mmCIF file of C-alpha atoms and ligand atoms in Angstrom:
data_model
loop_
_atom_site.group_PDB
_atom_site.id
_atom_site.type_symbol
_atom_site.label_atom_id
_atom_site.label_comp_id
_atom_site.label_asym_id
_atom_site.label_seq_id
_atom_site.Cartn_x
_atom_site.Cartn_y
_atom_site.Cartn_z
ATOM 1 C CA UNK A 25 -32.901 4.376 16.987
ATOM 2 C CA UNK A 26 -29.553 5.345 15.389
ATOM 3 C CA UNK A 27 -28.221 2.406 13.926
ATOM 4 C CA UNK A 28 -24.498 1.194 15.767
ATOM 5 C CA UNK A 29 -22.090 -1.110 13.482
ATOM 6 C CA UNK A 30 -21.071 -3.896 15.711
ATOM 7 C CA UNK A 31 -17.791 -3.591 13.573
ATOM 8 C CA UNK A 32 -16.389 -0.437 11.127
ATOM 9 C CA UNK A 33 -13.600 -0.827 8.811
ATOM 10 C CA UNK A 34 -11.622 1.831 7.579
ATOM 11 C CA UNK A 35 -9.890 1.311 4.237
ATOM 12 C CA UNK A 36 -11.055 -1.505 1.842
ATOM 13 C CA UNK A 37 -7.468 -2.965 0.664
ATOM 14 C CA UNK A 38 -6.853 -7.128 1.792
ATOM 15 C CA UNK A 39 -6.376 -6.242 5.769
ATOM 16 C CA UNK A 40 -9.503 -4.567 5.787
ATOM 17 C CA UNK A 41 -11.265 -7.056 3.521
ATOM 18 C CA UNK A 42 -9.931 -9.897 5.704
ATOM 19 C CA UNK A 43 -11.039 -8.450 8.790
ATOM 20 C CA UNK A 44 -14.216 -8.161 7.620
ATOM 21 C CA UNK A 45 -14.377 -11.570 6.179
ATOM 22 C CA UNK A 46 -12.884 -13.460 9.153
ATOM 23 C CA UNK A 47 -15.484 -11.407 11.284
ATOM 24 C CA UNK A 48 -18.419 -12.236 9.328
ATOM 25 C CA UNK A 49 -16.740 -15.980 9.375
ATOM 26 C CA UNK A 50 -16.862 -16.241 13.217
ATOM 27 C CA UNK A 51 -19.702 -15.266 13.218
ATOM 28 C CA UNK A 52 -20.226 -11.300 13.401
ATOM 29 C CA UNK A 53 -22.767 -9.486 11.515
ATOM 30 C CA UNK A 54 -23.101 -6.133 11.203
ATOM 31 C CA UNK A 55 -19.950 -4.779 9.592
ATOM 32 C CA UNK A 56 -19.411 -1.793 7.436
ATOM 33 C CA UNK A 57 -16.436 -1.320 5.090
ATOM 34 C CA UNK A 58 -15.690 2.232 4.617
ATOM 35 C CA UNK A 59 -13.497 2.740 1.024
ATOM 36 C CA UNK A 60 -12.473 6.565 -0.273
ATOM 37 C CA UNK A 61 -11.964 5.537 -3.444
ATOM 38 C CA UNK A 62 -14.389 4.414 -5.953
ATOM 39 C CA UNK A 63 -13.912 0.792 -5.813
ATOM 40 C CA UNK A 64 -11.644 -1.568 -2.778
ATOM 41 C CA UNK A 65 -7.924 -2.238 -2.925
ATOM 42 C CA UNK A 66 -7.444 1.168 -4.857
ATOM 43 C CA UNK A 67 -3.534 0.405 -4.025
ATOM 44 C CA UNK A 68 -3.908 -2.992 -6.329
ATOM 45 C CA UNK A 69 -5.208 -1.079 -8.568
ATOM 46 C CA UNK A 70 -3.040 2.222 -9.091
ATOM 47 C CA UNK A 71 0.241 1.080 -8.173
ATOM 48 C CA UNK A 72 0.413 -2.261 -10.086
ATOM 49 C CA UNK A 73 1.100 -2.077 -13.251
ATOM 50 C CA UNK A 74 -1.452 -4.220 -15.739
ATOM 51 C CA UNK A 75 -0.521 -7.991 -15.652
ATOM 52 C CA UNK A 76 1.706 -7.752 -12.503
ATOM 53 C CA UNK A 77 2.540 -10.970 -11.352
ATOM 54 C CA UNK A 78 1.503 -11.201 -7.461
ATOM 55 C CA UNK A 79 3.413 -13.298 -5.281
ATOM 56 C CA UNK A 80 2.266 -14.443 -1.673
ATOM 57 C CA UNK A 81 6.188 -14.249 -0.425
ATOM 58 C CA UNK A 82 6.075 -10.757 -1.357
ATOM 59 C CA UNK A 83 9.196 -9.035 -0.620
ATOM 60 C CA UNK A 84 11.070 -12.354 -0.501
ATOM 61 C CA UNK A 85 9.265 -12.804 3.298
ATOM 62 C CA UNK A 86 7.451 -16.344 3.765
ATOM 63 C CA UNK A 87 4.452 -15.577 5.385
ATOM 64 C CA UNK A 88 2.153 -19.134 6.281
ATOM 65 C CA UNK A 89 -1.444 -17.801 6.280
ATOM 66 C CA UNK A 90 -3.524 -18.180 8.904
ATOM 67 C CA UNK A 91 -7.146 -17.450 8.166
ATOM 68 C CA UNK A 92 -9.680 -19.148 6.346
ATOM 69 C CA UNK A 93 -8.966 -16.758 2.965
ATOM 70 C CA UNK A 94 -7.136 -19.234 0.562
ATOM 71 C CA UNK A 95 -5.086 -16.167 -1.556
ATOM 72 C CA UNK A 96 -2.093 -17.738 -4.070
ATOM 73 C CA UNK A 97 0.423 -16.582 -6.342
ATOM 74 C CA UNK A 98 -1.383 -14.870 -9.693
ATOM 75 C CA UNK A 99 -1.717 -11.453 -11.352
ATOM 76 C CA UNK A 100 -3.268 -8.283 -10.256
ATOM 77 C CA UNK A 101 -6.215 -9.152 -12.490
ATOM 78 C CA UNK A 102 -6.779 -12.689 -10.569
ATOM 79 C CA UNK A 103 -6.188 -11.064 -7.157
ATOM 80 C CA UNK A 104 -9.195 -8.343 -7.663
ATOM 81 C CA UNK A 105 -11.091 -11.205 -9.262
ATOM 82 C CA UNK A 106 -10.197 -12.906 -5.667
ATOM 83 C CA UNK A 107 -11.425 -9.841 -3.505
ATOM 84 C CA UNK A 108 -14.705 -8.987 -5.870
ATOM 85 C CA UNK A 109 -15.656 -12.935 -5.005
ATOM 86 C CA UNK A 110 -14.791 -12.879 -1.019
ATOM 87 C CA UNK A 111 -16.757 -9.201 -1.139
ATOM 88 C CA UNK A 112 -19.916 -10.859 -3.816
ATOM 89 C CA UNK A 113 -20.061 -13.377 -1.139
ATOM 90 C CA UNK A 114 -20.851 -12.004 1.984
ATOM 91 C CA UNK A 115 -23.525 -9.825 3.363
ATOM 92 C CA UNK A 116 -21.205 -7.049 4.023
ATOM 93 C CA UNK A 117 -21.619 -3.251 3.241
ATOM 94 C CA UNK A 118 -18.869 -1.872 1.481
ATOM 95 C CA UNK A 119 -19.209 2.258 1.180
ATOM 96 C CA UNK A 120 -17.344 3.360 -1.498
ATOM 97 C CA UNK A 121 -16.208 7.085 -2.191
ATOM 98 C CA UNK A 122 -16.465 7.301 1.968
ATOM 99 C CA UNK A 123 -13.082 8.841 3.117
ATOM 100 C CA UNK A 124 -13.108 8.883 6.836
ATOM 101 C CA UNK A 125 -11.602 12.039 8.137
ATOM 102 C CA UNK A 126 -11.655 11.124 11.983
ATOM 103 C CA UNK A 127 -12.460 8.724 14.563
ATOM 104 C CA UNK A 128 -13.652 9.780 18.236
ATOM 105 C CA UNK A 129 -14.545 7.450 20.965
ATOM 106 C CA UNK A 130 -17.801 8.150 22.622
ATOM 107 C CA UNK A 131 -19.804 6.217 25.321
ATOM 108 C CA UNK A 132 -21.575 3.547 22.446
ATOM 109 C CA UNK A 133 -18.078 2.654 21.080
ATOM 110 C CA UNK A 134 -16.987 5.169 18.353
ATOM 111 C CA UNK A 135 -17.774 7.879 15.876
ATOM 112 C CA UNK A 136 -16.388 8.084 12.811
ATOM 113 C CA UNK A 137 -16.771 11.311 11.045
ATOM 114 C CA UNK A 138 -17.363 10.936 7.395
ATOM 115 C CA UNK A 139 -18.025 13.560 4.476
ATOM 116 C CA UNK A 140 -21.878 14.873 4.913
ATOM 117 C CA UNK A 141 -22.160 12.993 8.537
ATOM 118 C CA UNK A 142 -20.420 10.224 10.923
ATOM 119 C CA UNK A 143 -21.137 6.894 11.276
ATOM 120 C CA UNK A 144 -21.381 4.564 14.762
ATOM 121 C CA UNK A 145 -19.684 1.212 15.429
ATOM 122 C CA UNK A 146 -18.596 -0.515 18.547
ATOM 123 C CA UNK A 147 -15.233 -1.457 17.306
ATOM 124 C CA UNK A 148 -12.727 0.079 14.656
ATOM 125 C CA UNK A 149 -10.558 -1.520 12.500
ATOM 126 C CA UNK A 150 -7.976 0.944 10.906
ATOM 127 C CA UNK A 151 -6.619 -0.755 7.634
ATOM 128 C CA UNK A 152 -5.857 2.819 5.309
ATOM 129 C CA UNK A 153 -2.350 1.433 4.241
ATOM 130 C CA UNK A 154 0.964 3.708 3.593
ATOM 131 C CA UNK A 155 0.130 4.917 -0.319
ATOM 132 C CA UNK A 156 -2.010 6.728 0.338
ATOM 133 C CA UNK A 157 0.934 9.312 -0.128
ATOM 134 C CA UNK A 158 3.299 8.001 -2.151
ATOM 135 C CA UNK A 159 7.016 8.582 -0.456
ATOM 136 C CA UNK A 160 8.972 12.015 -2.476
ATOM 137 C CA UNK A 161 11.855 12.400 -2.766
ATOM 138 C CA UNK A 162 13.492 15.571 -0.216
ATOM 139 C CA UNK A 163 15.087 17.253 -2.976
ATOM 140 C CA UNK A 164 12.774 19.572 -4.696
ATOM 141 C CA UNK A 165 10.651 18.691 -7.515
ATOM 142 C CA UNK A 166 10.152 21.864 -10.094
ATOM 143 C CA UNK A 167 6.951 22.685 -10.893
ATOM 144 C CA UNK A 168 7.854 22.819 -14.441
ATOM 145 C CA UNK A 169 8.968 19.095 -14.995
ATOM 146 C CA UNK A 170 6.168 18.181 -12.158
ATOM 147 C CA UNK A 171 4.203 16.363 -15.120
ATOM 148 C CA UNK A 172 7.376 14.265 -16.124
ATOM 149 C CA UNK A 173 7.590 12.680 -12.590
ATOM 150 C CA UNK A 174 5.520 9.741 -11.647
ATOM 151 C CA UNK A 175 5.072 7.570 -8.339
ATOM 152 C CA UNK A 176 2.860 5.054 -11.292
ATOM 153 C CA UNK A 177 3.287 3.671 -14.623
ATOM 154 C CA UNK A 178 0.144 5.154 -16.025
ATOM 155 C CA UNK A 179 1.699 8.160 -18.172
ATOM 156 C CA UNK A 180 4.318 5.830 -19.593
ATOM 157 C CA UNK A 181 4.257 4.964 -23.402
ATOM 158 C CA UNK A 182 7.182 3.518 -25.796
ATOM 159 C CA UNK A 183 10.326 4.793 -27.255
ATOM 160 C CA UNK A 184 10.879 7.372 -23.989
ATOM 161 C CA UNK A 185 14.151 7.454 -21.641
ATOM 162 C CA UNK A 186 12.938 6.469 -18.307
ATOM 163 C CA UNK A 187 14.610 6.519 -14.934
ATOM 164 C CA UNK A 188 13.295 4.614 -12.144
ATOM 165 C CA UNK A 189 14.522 5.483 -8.823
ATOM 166 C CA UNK A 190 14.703 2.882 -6.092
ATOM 167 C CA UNK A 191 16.063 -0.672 -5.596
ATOM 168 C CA UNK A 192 12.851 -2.740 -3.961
ATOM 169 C CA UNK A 193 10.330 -5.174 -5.756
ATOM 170 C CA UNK A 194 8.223 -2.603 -7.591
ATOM 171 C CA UNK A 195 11.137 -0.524 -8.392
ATOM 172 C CA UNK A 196 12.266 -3.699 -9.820
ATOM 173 C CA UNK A 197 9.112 -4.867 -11.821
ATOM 174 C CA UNK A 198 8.468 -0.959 -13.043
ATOM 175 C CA UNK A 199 12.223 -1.332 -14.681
ATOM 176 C CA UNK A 200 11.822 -4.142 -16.114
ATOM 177 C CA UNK A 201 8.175 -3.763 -17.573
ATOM 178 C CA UNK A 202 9.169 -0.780 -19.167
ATOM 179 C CA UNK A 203 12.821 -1.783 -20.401
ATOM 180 C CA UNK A 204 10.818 -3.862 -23.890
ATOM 181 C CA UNK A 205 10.036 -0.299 -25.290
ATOM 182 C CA UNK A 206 11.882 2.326 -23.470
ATOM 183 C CA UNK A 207 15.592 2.919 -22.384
ATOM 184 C CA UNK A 208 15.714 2.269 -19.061
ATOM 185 C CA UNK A 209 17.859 3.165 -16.458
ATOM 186 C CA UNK A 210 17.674 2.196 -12.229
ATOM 187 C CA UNK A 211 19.066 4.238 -10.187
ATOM 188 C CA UNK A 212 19.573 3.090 -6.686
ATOM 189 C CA UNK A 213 21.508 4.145 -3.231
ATOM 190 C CA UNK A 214 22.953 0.699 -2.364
ATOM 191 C CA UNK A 215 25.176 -1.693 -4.611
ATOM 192 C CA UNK A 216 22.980 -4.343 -4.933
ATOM 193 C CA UNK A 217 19.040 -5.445 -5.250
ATOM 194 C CA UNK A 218 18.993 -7.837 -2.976
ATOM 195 C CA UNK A 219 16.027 -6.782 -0.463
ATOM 196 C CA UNK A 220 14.252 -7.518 -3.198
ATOM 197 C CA UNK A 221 12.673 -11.204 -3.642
ATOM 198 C CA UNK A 222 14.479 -13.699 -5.803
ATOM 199 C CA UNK A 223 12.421 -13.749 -8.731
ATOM 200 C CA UNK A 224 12.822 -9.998 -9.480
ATOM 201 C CA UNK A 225 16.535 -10.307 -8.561
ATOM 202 C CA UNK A 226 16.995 -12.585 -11.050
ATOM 203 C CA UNK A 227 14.600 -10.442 -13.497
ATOM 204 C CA UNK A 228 17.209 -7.654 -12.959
ATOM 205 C CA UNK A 229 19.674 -9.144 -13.276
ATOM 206 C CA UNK A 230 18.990 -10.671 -16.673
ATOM 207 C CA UNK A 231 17.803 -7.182 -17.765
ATOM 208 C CA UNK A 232 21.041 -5.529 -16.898
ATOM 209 C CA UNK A 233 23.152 -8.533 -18.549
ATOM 210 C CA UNK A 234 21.258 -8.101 -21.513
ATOM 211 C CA UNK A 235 21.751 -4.607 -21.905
ATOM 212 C CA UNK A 236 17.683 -3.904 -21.669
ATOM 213 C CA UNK A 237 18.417 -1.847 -18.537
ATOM 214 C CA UNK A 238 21.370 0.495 -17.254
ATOM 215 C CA UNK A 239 21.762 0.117 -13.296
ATOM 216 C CA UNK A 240 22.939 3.641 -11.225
ATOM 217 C CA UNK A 241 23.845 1.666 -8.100
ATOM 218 C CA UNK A 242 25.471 3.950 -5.016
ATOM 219 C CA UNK A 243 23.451 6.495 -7.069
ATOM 220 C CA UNK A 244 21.937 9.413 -5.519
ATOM 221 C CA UNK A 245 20.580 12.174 -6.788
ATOM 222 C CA UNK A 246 20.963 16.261 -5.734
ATOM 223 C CA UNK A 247 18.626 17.957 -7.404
ATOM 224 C CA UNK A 248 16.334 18.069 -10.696
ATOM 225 C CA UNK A 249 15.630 20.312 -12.943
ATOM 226 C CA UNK A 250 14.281 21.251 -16.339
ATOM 227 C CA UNK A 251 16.386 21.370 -19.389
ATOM 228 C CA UNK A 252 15.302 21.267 -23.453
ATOM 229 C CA UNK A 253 11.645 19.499 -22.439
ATOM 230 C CA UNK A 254 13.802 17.137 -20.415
ATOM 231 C CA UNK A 255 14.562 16.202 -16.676
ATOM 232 C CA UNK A 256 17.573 17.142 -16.005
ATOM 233 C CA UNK A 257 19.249 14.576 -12.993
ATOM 234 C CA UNK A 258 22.364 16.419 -11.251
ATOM 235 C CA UNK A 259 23.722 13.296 -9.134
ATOM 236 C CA UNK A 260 25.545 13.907 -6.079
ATOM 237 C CA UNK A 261 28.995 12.696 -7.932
ATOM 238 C CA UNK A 262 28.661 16.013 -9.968
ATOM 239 C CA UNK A 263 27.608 14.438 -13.114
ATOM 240 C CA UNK A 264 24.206 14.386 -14.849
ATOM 241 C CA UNK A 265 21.729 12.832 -17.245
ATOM 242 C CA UNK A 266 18.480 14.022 -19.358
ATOM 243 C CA UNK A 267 15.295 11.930 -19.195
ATOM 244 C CA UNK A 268 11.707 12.271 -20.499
ATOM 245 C CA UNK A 269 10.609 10.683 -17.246
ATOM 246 C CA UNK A 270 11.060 9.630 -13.499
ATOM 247 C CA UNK A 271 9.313 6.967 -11.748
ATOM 248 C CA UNK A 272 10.205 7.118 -7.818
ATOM 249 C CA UNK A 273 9.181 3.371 -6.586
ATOM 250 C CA UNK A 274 10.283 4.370 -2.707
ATOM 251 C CA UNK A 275 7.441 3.258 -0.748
ATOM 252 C CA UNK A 276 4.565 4.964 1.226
ATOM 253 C CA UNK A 277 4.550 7.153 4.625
ATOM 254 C CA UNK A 278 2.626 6.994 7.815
ATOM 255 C CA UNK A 279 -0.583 8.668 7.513
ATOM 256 C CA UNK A 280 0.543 10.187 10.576
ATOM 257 C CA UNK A 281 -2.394 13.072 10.474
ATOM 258 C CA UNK A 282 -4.634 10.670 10.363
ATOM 259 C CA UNK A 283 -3.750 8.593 13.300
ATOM 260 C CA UNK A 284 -2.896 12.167 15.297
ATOM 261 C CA UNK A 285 -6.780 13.544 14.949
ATOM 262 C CA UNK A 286 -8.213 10.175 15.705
ATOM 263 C CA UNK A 287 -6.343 10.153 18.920
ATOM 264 C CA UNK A 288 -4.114 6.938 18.002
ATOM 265 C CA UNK A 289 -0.680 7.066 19.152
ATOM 266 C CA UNK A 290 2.663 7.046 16.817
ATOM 267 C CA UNK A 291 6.413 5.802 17.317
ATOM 268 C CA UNK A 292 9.072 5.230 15.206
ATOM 269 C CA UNK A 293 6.574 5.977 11.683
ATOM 270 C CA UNK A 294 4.208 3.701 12.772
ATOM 271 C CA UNK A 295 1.103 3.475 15.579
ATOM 272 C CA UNK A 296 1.841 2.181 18.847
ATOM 273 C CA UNK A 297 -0.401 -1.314 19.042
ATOM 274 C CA UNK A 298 -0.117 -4.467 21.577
ATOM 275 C CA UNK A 299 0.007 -8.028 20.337
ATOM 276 C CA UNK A 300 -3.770 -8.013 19.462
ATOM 277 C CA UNK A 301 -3.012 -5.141 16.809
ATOM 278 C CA UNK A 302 -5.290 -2.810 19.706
ATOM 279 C CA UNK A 303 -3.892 1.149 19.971
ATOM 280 C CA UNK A 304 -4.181 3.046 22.633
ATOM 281 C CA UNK A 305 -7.767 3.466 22.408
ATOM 282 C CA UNK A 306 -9.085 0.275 23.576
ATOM 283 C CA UNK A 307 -11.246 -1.105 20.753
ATOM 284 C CA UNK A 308 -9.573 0.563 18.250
ATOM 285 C CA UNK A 309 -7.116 -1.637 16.562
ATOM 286 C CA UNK A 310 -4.656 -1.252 13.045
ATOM 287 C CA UNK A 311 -3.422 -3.632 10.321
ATOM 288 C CA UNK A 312 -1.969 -3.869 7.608
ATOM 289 C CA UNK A 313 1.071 -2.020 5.933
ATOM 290 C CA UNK A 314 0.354 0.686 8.191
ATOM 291 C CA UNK A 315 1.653 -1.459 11.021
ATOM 292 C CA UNK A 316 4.838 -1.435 8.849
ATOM 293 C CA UNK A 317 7.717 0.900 8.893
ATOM 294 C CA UNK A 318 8.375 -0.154 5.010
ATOM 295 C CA UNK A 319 4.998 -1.791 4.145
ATOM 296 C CA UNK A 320 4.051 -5.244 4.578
ATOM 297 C CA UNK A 321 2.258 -7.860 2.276
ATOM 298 C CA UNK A 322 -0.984 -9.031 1.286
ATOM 299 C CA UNK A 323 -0.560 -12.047 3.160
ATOM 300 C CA UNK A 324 0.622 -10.287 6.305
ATOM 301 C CA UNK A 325 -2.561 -8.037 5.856
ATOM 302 C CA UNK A 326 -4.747 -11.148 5.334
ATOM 303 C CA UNK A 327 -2.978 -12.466 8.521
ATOM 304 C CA UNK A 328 -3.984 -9.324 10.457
ATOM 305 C CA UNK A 329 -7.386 -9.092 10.026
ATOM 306 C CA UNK A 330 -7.838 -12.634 11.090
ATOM 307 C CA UNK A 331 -5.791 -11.954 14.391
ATOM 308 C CA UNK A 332 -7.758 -9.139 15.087
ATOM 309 C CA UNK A 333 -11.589 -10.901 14.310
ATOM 310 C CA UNK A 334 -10.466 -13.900 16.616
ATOM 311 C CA UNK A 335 -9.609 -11.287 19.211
ATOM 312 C CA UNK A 336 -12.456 -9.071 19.016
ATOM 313 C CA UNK A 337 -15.041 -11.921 19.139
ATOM 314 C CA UNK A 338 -13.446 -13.932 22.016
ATOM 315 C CA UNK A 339 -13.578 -10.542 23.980
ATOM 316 C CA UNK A 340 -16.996 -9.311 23.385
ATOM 317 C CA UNK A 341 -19.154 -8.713 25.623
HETATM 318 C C1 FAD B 18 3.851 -1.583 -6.779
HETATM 319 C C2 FAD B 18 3.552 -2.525 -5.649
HETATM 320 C C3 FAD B 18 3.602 -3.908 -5.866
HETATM 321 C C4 FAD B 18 3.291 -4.812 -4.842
HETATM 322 N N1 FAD B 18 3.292 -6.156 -5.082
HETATM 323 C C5 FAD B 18 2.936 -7.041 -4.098
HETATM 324 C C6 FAD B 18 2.889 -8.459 -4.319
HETATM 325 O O1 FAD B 18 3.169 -8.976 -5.416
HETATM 326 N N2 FAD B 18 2.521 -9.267 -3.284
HETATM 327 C C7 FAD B 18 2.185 -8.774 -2.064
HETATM 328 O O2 FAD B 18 1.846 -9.552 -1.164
HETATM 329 N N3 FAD B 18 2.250 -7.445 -1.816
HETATM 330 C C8 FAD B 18 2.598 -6.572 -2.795
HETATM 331 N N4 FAD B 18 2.641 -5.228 -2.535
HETATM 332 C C9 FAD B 18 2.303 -4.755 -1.172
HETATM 333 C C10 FAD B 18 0.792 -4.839 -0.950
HETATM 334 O O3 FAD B 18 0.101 -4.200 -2.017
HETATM 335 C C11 FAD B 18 0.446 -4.177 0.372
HETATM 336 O O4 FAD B 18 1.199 -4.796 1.407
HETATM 337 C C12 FAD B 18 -1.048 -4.328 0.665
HETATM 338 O O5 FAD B 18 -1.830 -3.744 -0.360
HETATM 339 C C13 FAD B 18 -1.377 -3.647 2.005
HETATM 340 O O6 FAD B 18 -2.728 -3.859 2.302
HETATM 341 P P1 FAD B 18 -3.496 -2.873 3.288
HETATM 342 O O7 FAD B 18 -4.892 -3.391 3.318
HETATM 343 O O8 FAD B 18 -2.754 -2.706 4.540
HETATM 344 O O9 FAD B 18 -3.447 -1.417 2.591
HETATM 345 P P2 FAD B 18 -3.814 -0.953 1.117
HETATM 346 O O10 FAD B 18 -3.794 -2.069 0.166
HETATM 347 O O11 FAD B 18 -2.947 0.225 0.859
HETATM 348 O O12 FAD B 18 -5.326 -0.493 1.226
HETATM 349 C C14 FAD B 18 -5.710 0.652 1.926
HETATM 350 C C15 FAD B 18 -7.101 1.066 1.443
HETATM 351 O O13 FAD B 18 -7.568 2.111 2.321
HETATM 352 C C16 FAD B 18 -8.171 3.138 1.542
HETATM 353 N N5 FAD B 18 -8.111 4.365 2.333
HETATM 354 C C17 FAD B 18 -7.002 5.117 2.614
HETATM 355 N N6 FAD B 18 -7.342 6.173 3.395
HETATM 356 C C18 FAD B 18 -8.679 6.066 3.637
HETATM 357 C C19 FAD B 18 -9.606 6.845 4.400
HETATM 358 N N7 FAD B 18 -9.223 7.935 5.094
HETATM 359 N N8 FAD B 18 -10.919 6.470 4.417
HETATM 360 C C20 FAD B 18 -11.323 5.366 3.728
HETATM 361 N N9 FAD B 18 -10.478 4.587 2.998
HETATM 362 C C21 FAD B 18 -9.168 4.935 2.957
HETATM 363 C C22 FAD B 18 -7.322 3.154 0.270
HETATM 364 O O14 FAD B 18 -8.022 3.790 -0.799
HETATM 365 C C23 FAD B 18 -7.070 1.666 0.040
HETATM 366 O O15 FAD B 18 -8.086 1.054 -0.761
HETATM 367 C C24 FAD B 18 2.947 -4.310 -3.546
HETATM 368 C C25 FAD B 18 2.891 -2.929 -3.315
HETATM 369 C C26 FAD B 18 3.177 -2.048 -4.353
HETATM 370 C C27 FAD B 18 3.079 -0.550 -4.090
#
């Protein structure tokens, strides 16, 4: 007989790891976690830059945690140390390089439609985050300075003029890793940082005072283009600047194909869910940042997943 997951996961980053974890916790057992990329929390691991200090108040937003996962302030390293021991742990399938293309409900629960063949499970659990596309900016980018413009640190080295664009927490942290051996510059639509938490505030705010990094504040930028082997930045005041880079730190959108071909509903960038994080579909539920217009937090993810086990176990029939 075809084999039926009593639970499917879509998207290994923390709200799908929790999920599975608090599932497996109260009890549930057969669970699969369904990962595109090669390894879980692929967000941890491409957006943060190496040594990134994680904080649980992420965002400045104290979040108490509910579950039974004990997660605390640390680095990146330490937090995919944390999520390789709660995986190592329990008897859980995680499928990496599995990108789910679809889910369809069907008389056994659902189908989820994966490269080379689908996949059955009773209940769904869609946890596929926001960076998965990396917000752009609306002005055009020109093909020819396309490999000068970065949503990541990665193609950063020392001794280049760098402009980071955007005023949250990792537009912060980007700034200031890079201000030691580059000259930096933020460049940000509002006057002042402060949706960002207090300990990158302060960060900026020391960087700035010392000089180590130029703020742009009720900056915004018209167009780019290509000048010398530089960017060219044309600002909307009329003036401009050359740099050897951009980094946009502006967030994530709704995988709103996605959520369209698997039937879920949207409003206002985000899917439509009751209190129990359950769509439209009944059994199919979402957590995580893609509840969240702007993106959440780990611990809000972590918080999630647990709401959703406790809900799907007291209800099963
Ligand atoms: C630069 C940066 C710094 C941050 N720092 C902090 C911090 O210090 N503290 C904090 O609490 N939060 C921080 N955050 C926010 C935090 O990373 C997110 O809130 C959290 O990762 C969201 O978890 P999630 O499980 O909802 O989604 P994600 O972590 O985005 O995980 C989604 C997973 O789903 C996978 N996936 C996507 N599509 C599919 C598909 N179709 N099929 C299968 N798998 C798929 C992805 O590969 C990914 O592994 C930061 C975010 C960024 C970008």
């Amino acid at each position: 007989m075809e084999n039926i997951y009593e639970l499917a996961i879509i998207g290994a980053g923390p709200a799908g790891i929790a999920t599975a974890i608090e599932s497996y916790a109260l009890g549930m057992r057969g669970i699969v976690l369904l990962e595109k990329d090669e390894n879980h929390n692929a967000t941890i691991r491409k957006f943060y830059k190496d040594n990134k200090r994680v904080d649980v108040d992420w965002k400045g937003q104290k979040v108490e945690l509910d579950g039974s996962i004990y997660f605390v302030d640390g680095t990146k390293e330490s937090t995919l140390d944390f999520f390789d021991q709660l995986l190592d742990n329990e008897a859980m399938t995680l499928r990496t390089h599995c990108e789910v293309q679809k889910i369809q409900k069907d008389k056994d629960g659902f189908e989820i439609s994966v490269a080379g063949g689908t996949i059955k499970a009773r209940h769904v659990v869609v946890t596929i985050g926001r960076m998965g596309k990396p917000n752009k900016p609306e002005y055009k980018i020109p093909p020819s300075i396309k490999s000068q413009v970065h949503f990541t640190l990665d193609a950063c080295s020392f001794g280049e003029k760098i402009m980071v664009i955007g005023g949250g927490d990792s537009a912060i942290e980007y700034a200031v890793e890079l201000c030691g051996k580059n000259e930096v510059s933020i460049c940000y639509r509002r006057n002042s940082f402060e949706r960002a938490n207090p300990t990158n505030q302060n960060d900026i705010a020391k960087a700035i005072e010392n000089g180590c990094v130029n703020a742009l504040l009720n900056t915004e930028i018209m167009e780019l283009e290509s000048e010398g082997g530089c960017v060219k930045v044309v600002f909307k005041d009329g003036s401009s600047a050359l740099f050897d880079r951009l980094v946009y730190a502006i967030g994530g959108t709704t995988p709103s194909g996605f959520l369209r071909s698997s039937g879920i509903r949207e409003a206002d960038g985000k899917p439509v869910h009751d209190e129990n994080y359950e769509t439209n579909i009944e059994g199919l539920f979402v957590a995580g940042d893609i509840t969240q217009e702007s993106g959440g937090s780990i611990a809000l993810g972590l918080n999630h997943g647990f709401a959703i086990a406790n809900y799907i176990i007291s209800n099963r029939v």
